[in-house]
Amino acid sequence: MPTSRRAFLKTGAVATISALAASRLAFAADAELELSPGEPGALISPNIYGHFIEHLGGVIYDGIWVGRNSSIPNVDGIRKQFVDDMKRIGAPNLRWPGGCFADGYHWRDGIGKSSARPRTYNFWQRRMPPGTDATETNQFGIHEFMHLCRLVGAQPYVAANVGSGSPAEFHDWVSYCNAPAATVSLADERAANGDTQPFGVRYWGVGNESWGCGGTMRPGEYATQYRKFVTQFPAYTEPFLVATGPRGHSADGDIGWTTGFFEGMRGATPPDGFGLHFYTDLRPTPLKAGDFKAPEWYEVLLRGVRLEKVIEDHWNELGKFDASHRTKLVIDEWGVWYAPGSEITPTYILSETITLRDAVHTGLTFDIFNRHADKIAMANVAQTVNCIHSLFLAQGAHFVRTPVYHVFDMYRAHMGARQVPVRNPVPDMNVPCLAGQARLSGLSASASVRDKRLVVTLTNPSIGAAFSLRIRLTGGVRARESRGTILTHADMRATNTFAAPEEVKPTDHTVKVAADALELNVPKQSIVLVEASLA
Ligand code: AHR
């Protein structure tokens, strides 16, 4: 028996499956998944693979906006490499301008001649290293943001200022963005600033973290604000309005926020989306972003997969107020957030080293999203560049795709496809963690189908055990051909740096087509994409 398989069996994870497999299969698989492509479920919204950029540290300035006169290749001031790579992964949306920044942002500061725009206070000044300055130059405003969205092909998702703004300011911004040309004066002003045609912004966030930096409100107070902000909404474009939802990573999951908000909304039109924030929050721990051992590897993954229960709990709570579930979840901030210490430069606050561990966390998260595609209208990683769970790190002429970028690239195959039921009998493994020992699923999987194209994504969270896998297709479905892609590395701490940008990158992976099955090996600490065309 190969060492890897022996190690996997030692975890006690697959003994039963192994026996089952051996009895039936020529390919002596350690584990078997069962997929039902003939019974497709919910549509996996492309918006689940969405993004978030905020005026914070090095996200907007330098990360994205390098300026029109920069020697760094750019399109009208926007970093060209960023645009190209975001197009490549089919980035479906961009949330902007915050985050906490949004509730201190006044949109008029970011329009008009760039040299005449005011310099203003940035919420994140309080987190900057002593002696450094976060003054907002407003060079990147709504026109620049819309230009970026159009270049990438992404839907804009704009977070409005509830915390320090007014309904009138919000409504004027909506009219400025969406009023048809030559109608209201704000449409003329938009045209004078370079955009005659309306932006057609559909997704609006009504505040952000209103329980915290967005106003420190109680849920009932926020419900009152929400109603005031949306009742006179200028509906030039059919809106998708997102209310501030809970701090999902709170110890109690913050169900009280959801209950309190919807109680305060009785009798009013519920929002289209309810924003749930879920950070795998390691800030209160000694864990480091780039240097860790086995317990810290598993600690991050164990905390990350709690998201599944948080989604289920809040969904159930929503159902108590509306059994038809008109309001969907919008997980508009998620990611692994480490304590400070691995910033690419001190003023790029909240930037972090991104390793294979974060890539594996991303695979687990996306599988959760796919499995709950019926509940989730949108999700936005926090944040796309130079902040927390980044896909890119950028500094001046340097630019690198992190391991997380490659997971987005692999999972894009699910976008807009229909969820396929997966029976995954792989048992949990015992793993070390900060508290001693815990149980973590031995294999994460999700699957989808579109136009006879089957996509399966698999994440093996184990740092010790590889195994062979048989993916059996039910209902007489047959695969004609298949290909595999894998993201892994011998070193669990592997990362991509400006000096070694391709240390962690996807490679081809062998998948065999058998009569009613696909067969492959799943190495330790890996994310595997299987694509098959169905007969
Ligand atoms: O993503 C960083 C910050 O995290 C956001 O500004 C805020 O909404 C959240 O607390």
Short mmCIF file of C-alpha atoms in Angstrom, two decimals, residues 11-356:
data_model
loop_
_atom_site.label_atom_id
_atom_site.label_comp_id
_atom_site.label_asym_id
_atom_site.label_seq_id
_atom_site.Cartn_x
_atom_site.Cartn_y
_atom_site.Cartn_z
CA THR A 11 -6.77 8.81 10.17
CA GLY A 12 -9.69 6.40 10.29
CA ALA A 13 -11.37 8.48 7.64
CA VAL A 14 -12.06 5.98 4.92
CA ALA A 15 -12.09 2.48 6.29
CA THR A 16 -15.74 1.93 5.48
CA ILE A 17 -15.58 3.57 2.09
CA SER A 18 -12.48 1.63 1.23
CA ALA A 19 -14.24 -1.66 1.84
CA LEU A 20 -17.15 -0.51 -0.26
CA ALA A 21 -14.89 0.57 -3.07
CA ALA A 22 -12.85 -2.63 -3.06
CA SER A 23 -15.93 -4.78 -3.38
CA ARG A 24 -17.15 -3.06 -6.51
CA LEU A 25 -14.29 -1.45 -8.29
CA ALA A 26 -11.41 -2.38 -10.49
CA PHE A 27 -9.76 0.91 -9.47
CA ALA A 28 -9.15 0.30 -5.79
CA ALA A 29 -10.19 3.75 -4.64
CA ASP A 30 -9.79 4.84 -1.04
CA ALA A 31 -12.95 6.90 -1.28
CA GLU A 32 -15.98 7.26 -3.49
CA LEU A 33 -18.21 10.26 -4.14
CA GLU A 34 -21.56 9.92 -5.79
CA LEU A 35 -22.80 12.65 -8.14
CA SER A 36 -26.22 13.03 -9.74
CA PRO A 37 -25.75 15.25 -12.81
CA GLY A 38 -29.21 14.26 -14.03
CA GLU A 39 -30.79 16.03 -11.04
CA PRO A 40 -29.45 19.59 -11.28
CA GLY A 41 -30.38 21.97 -8.49
CA ALA A 42 -30.03 25.71 -7.95
CA LEU A 43 -28.21 28.02 -10.33
CA ILE A 44 -24.80 29.01 -8.97
CA SER A 45 -24.90 32.77 -9.39
CA PRO A 46 -21.70 34.03 -11.02
CA ASN A 47 -21.91 36.81 -8.43
CA ILE A 48 -20.84 34.33 -5.74
CA TYR A 49 -17.32 34.74 -7.13
CA GLY A 50 -17.33 38.48 -6.54
CA HIS A 51 -14.94 41.14 -5.30
CA PHE A 52 -14.51 44.01 -2.91
CA ILE A 53 -12.15 47.01 -3.07
CA GLU A 54 -11.96 49.77 -0.47
CA HIS A 55 -10.08 53.04 0.01
CA LEU A 56 -7.78 51.45 2.55
CA GLY A 57 -3.98 51.04 2.68
CA GLY A 58 -2.70 50.05 -0.77
CA VAL A 59 -5.97 48.75 -2.24
CA ILE A 60 -7.14 51.61 -4.46
CA TYR A 61 -4.06 53.80 -4.67
CA ASP A 62 -1.20 51.79 -6.12
CA GLY A 63 -3.10 48.48 -6.04
CA ILE A 64 -5.54 49.62 -8.73
CA TRP A 65 -5.07 53.33 -9.42
CA VAL A 66 -1.52 54.15 -10.49
CA GLY A 67 -2.39 57.45 -12.16
CA ARG A 68 -2.49 58.50 -15.79
CA ASN A 69 1.14 59.64 -15.86
CA SER A 70 2.55 56.50 -14.26
CA SER A 71 5.32 54.48 -15.92
CA ILE A 72 3.43 51.37 -14.75
CA PRO A 73 1.33 50.09 -17.68
CA ASN A 74 -2.16 51.50 -17.19
CA VAL A 75 -5.47 52.18 -18.88
CA ASP A 76 -6.40 55.79 -18.10
CA GLY A 77 -4.67 55.50 -14.73
CA ILE A 78 -5.91 51.99 -13.86
CA ARG A 79 -3.23 49.31 -13.49
CA LYS A 80 -3.41 47.25 -16.70
CA GLN A 81 -2.27 43.99 -15.15
CA PHE A 82 -5.11 44.20 -12.61
CA VAL A 83 -7.64 44.69 -15.40
CA ASP A 84 -6.23 41.83 -17.48
CA ASP A 85 -6.16 39.35 -14.61
CA MET A 86 -9.63 40.27 -13.38
CA LYS A 87 -10.98 39.78 -16.89
CA ARG A 88 -9.25 36.44 -17.07
CA ILE A 89 -11.13 35.11 -14.05
CA GLY A 90 -14.39 36.63 -15.25
CA ALA A 91 -14.75 38.82 -12.13
CA PRO A 92 -18.54 39.27 -12.04
CA ASN A 93 -18.79 42.29 -9.74
CA LEU A 94 -16.87 44.83 -7.69
CA ARG A 95 -18.06 46.20 -4.36
CA TRP A 96 -16.82 49.75 -3.62
CA PRO A 97 -15.91 52.18 -1.94
CA GLY A 98 -16.00 50.30 1.40
CA GLY A 99 -16.23 48.77 3.98
CA CYS A 100 -15.87 51.20 6.82
CA PHE A 101 -14.69 53.88 4.41
CA ALA A 102 -18.13 53.95 2.76
CA ASP A 103 -19.94 55.44 5.77
CA GLY A 104 -17.58 58.42 5.80
CA TYR A 105 -17.52 58.91 2.03
CA HIS A 106 -19.28 61.77 0.25
CA TRP A 107 -19.55 60.96 -3.42
CA ARG A 108 -19.35 64.56 -4.62
CA ASP A 109 -15.75 64.71 -3.40
CA GLY A 110 -14.82 62.20 -6.13
CA ILE A 111 -16.27 63.90 -9.23
CA GLY A 112 -15.16 66.81 -11.41
CA LYS A 113 -11.72 67.94 -12.49
CA SER A 114 -9.24 65.77 -10.64
CA SER A 115 -6.98 68.69 -9.67
CA ALA A 116 -9.94 70.43 -8.06
CA ARG A 117 -11.09 67.52 -5.92
CA PRO A 118 -10.78 68.02 -2.16
CA ARG A 119 -8.44 66.09 0.10
CA THR A 120 -10.50 64.47 2.83
CA TYR A 121 -10.24 62.39 5.98
CA ASN A 122 -10.10 58.61 5.57
CA PHE A 123 -11.64 56.38 8.26
CA TRP A 124 -8.53 54.18 8.16
CA GLN A 125 -6.26 56.99 9.37
CA ARG A 126 -6.71 55.55 12.89
CA ARG A 127 -4.96 52.32 11.85
CA MET A 128 -2.02 53.92 10.04
CA PRO A 129 1.51 53.63 11.51
CA PRO A 130 2.47 56.70 13.57
CA GLY A 131 3.61 59.58 11.42
CA THR A 132 1.96 58.32 8.24
CA ASP A 133 -1.02 59.80 6.50
CA ALA A 134 -4.09 58.25 4.85
CA THR A 135 -5.55 61.50 3.49
CA GLU A 136 -7.98 60.67 0.68
CA THR A 137 -7.07 62.45 -2.57
CA ASN A 138 -10.34 61.52 -4.27
CA GLN A 139 -8.56 60.83 -7.55
CA PHE A 140 -10.54 57.59 -7.79
CA GLY A 141 -14.24 58.41 -7.71
CA ILE A 142 -17.42 57.04 -9.26
CA HIS A 143 -16.36 57.73 -12.88
CA GLU A 144 -13.02 55.97 -12.40
CA PHE A 145 -14.77 53.11 -10.61
CA MET A 146 -17.27 52.70 -13.43
CA HIS A 147 -14.47 52.79 -15.97
CA LEU A 148 -12.76 49.96 -14.07
CA CYS A 149 -15.99 47.95 -13.97
CA ARG A 150 -16.47 48.35 -17.70
CA LEU A 151 -12.87 47.39 -18.45
CA VAL A 152 -13.19 44.24 -16.36
CA GLY A 153 -16.76 43.46 -17.41
CA ALA A 154 -17.90 43.51 -13.76
CA GLN A 155 -21.22 44.68 -12.30
CA PRO A 156 -20.81 47.64 -9.91
CA TYR A 157 -21.99 47.13 -6.33
CA VAL A 158 -21.91 50.51 -4.58
CA ALA A 159 -22.07 50.87 -0.79
CA ALA A 160 -23.87 54.05 0.22
CA ASN A 161 -23.13 56.24 3.21
CA VAL A 162 -25.74 55.74 5.92
CA GLY A 163 -23.50 56.36 8.95
CA SER A 164 -22.64 60.00 8.21
CA GLY A 165 -24.75 60.66 5.11
CA SER A 166 -28.42 61.34 4.47
CA PRO A 167 -31.18 59.83 2.35
CA ALA A 168 -30.96 62.94 0.12
CA GLU A 169 -27.24 62.46 -0.51
CA PHE A 170 -27.87 58.79 -1.31
CA HIS A 171 -30.73 59.54 -3.69
CA ASP A 172 -28.71 62.20 -5.49
CA TRP A 173 -25.90 59.71 -5.99
CA VAL A 174 -28.33 57.15 -7.40
CA SER A 175 -29.80 59.77 -9.78
CA TYR A 176 -26.33 60.95 -10.78
CA CYS A 177 -25.46 57.35 -11.67
CA ASN A 178 -28.67 56.12 -13.23
CA ALA A 179 -30.83 58.95 -14.58
CA PRO A 180 -31.16 58.79 -18.38
CA ALA A 181 -29.22 61.44 -20.34
CA ALA A 182 -30.76 64.91 -20.53
CA THR A 183 -33.43 64.26 -17.92
CA VAL A 184 -32.66 65.57 -14.42
CA SER A 185 -29.88 68.10 -13.81
CA LEU A 186 -27.74 65.45 -12.15
CA ALA A 187 -27.68 63.54 -15.47
CA ASP A 188 -26.36 66.71 -17.16
CA GLU A 189 -23.71 67.03 -14.48
CA ARG A 190 -22.66 63.40 -15.06
CA ALA A 191 -22.44 64.10 -18.79
CA ALA A 192 -20.32 67.20 -18.16
CA ASN A 193 -17.97 64.98 -16.18
CA GLY A 194 -17.52 62.63 -19.11
CA ASP A 195 -20.33 60.05 -18.98
CA THR A 196 -23.42 60.95 -20.95
CA GLN A 197 -24.92 57.49 -20.71
CA PRO A 198 -26.22 56.30 -17.32
CA PHE A 199 -24.11 53.87 -15.34
CA GLY A 200 -27.07 51.59 -14.63
CA VAL A 201 -25.92 50.64 -11.13
CA ARG A 202 -28.26 47.93 -9.88
CA TYR A 203 -26.61 46.73 -6.67
CA TRP A 204 -26.70 49.21 -3.78
CA GLY A 205 -25.54 48.53 -0.27
CA VAL A 206 -27.53 50.60 2.21
CA GLY A 207 -24.68 51.20 4.62
CA ASN A 208 -22.00 48.80 5.84
CA GLU A 209 -21.56 47.17 9.25
CA SER A 210 -24.14 49.52 10.68
CA TRP A 211 -23.69 47.72 14.01
CA GLY A 212 -20.06 48.95 14.04
CA CYS A 213 -18.13 51.47 11.94
CA GLY A 214 -21.30 52.22 9.96
CA GLY A 215 -23.03 53.92 12.88
CA THR A 216 -22.93 51.69 15.99
CA MET A 217 -26.66 51.17 15.68
CA ARG A 218 -28.99 48.67 17.27
CA PRO A 219 -30.79 46.46 14.74
CA GLY A 220 -34.11 48.26 15.23
CA GLU A 221 -32.45 51.65 14.80
CA TYR A 222 -30.84 50.48 11.59
CA ALA A 223 -34.16 49.13 10.30
CA THR A 224 -35.60 52.62 10.77
CA GLN A 225 -32.68 54.15 8.86
CA TYR A 226 -32.95 51.52 6.15
CA ARG A 227 -36.61 52.32 5.58
CA LYS A 228 -35.86 56.05 5.41
CA PHE A 229 -33.02 55.51 2.95
CA VAL A 230 -34.94 53.30 0.52
CA THR A 231 -38.55 54.51 0.53
CA GLN A 232 -37.88 57.39 -1.88
CA PHE A 233 -35.20 55.53 -3.83
CA PRO A 234 -34.98 56.84 -7.45
CA ALA A 235 -35.65 53.59 -9.29
CA TYR A 236 -34.31 54.46 -12.76
CA THR A 237 -32.72 51.04 -12.81
CA GLU A 238 -34.51 48.17 -11.05
CA PRO A 239 -32.44 48.03 -7.86
CA PHE A 240 -31.11 45.15 -5.82
CA LEU A 241 -30.92 46.68 -2.36
CA VAL A 242 -28.67 45.10 0.24
CA ALA A 243 -29.26 45.77 3.94
CA THR A 244 -26.50 45.49 6.51
CA GLY A 245 -26.54 42.01 7.96
CA PRO A 246 -24.80 40.38 10.90
CA ARG A 247 -21.21 40.02 12.04
CA GLY A 248 -21.31 36.31 11.25
CA HIS A 249 -17.97 35.51 12.84
CA SER A 250 -19.12 36.68 16.27
CA ALA A 251 -19.00 33.91 18.87
CA ASP A 252 -22.81 33.63 18.84
CA GLY A 253 -23.12 34.10 15.08
CA ASP A 254 -24.96 37.40 15.73
CA ILE A 255 -28.44 35.96 15.15
CA GLY A 256 -29.81 38.79 17.32
CA TRP A 257 -28.98 41.32 14.59
CA THR A 258 -30.96 39.40 12.00
CA THR A 259 -33.96 38.93 14.30
CA GLY A 260 -33.91 42.56 15.42
CA PHE A 261 -33.59 43.96 11.91
CA PHE A 262 -36.43 41.95 10.44
CA GLU A 263 -38.66 42.69 13.42
CA GLY A 264 -38.00 46.37 12.71
CA MET A 265 -38.92 45.80 9.05
CA ARG A 266 -42.39 44.37 9.71
CA GLY A 267 -44.85 45.99 7.33
CA ALA A 268 -42.11 47.37 5.05
CA THR A 269 -40.68 45.90 1.84
CA PRO A 270 -37.85 43.58 2.82
CA PRO A 271 -34.44 44.09 1.18
CA ASP A 272 -33.37 42.01 -1.83
CA GLY A 273 -30.13 41.07 -0.13
CA PHE A 274 -28.97 40.80 3.46
CA GLY A 275 -25.21 41.33 3.84
CA LEU A 276 -23.52 38.77 6.03
CA HIS A 277 -19.87 39.36 6.96
CA PHE A 278 -17.80 36.35 7.88
CA TYR A 279 -14.11 36.70 8.59
CA THR A 280 -11.99 33.76 9.63
CA ASP A 281 -10.74 36.10 12.26
CA LEU A 282 -7.33 35.18 13.67
CA ARG A 283 -6.57 38.65 14.98
CA PRO A 284 -7.14 37.70 18.61
CA THR A 285 -4.72 34.72 18.26
CA PRO A 286 -0.94 34.44 17.95
CA LEU A 287 -1.28 32.85 14.50
CA LYS A 288 0.97 34.20 11.79
CA ALA A 289 0.04 34.58 8.12
CA GLY A 290 3.18 33.06 6.64
CA ASP A 291 4.83 30.95 9.33
CA PHE A 292 2.96 28.07 10.94
CA LYS A 293 2.83 24.39 11.83
CA ALA A 294 0.13 21.71 11.63
CA PRO A 295 -2.17 22.97 14.46
CA GLU A 296 -2.23 26.46 12.97
CA TRP A 297 -2.94 25.07 9.50
CA TYR A 298 -5.99 23.26 10.79
CA GLU A 299 -7.08 26.06 13.12
CA VAL A 300 -7.60 28.36 10.13
CA LEU A 301 -9.57 25.74 8.20
CA LEU A 302 -11.68 24.74 11.20
CA ARG A 303 -12.64 28.34 11.86
CA GLY A 304 -13.33 28.87 8.15
CA VAL A 305 -15.81 26.03 7.77
CA ARG A 306 -17.96 27.43 10.58
CA LEU A 307 -19.37 29.62 7.83
CA GLU A 308 -21.65 26.79 6.70
CA LYS A 309 -23.59 26.75 9.96
CA VAL A 310 -23.71 30.54 10.06
CA ILE A 311 -25.31 30.55 6.60
CA GLU A 312 -27.82 27.89 7.64
CA ASP A 313 -28.70 29.63 10.90
CA HIS A 314 -29.31 33.04 9.33
CA TRP A 315 -31.24 31.50 6.46
CA ASN A 316 -33.52 29.75 8.93
CA GLU A 317 -33.99 33.01 10.78
CA LEU A 318 -34.93 34.82 7.55
CA GLY A 319 -37.45 32.06 6.89
CA LYS A 320 -39.27 32.91 10.14
CA PHE A 321 -40.13 36.33 8.70
CA ASP A 322 -40.68 35.29 5.09
CA ALA A 323 -41.15 31.63 4.26
CA SER A 324 -40.81 32.44 0.54
CA HIS A 325 -37.28 33.74 1.15
CA ARG A 326 -37.52 36.84 -1.03
CA THR A 327 -34.41 38.15 0.72
CA LYS A 328 -31.21 36.30 -0.22
CA LEU A 329 -27.90 36.31 1.60
CA VAL A 330 -25.09 38.50 0.28
CA ILE A 331 -21.82 37.51 1.90
CA ASP A 332 -20.21 40.77 0.99
CA GLU A 333 -17.08 40.38 3.10
CA TRP A 334 -15.28 37.10 3.72
CA GLY A 335 -11.67 36.00 4.08
CA VAL A 336 -8.91 34.97 6.47
CA TRP A 337 -7.82 37.93 8.60
CA TYR A 338 -4.51 37.58 10.46
CA ALA A 339 -3.03 39.86 13.09
CA PRO A 340 -0.71 42.58 11.71
CA GLY A 341 2.85 41.56 10.89
CA SER A 342 3.10 40.50 7.27
CA GLU A 343 2.21 43.74 5.45
CA ILE A 344 4.04 44.18 2.15
CA THR A 345 4.93 47.67 3.36
CA PRO A 346 3.81 49.25 6.68
CA THR A 347 1.36 51.75 5.16
CA TYR A 348 -0.43 49.04 3.18
CA ILE A 349 -2.33 48.20 6.32
CA LEU A 350 -4.21 44.90 6.39
CA SER A 351 -2.14 43.45 3.53
CA GLU A 352 -1.07 39.89 4.34
CA THR A 353 1.15 37.06 3.15
CA ILE A 354 -1.13 34.61 1.32
CA THR A 355 -0.10 30.95 1.41
CA LEU A 356 -1.36 27.57 0.26
#
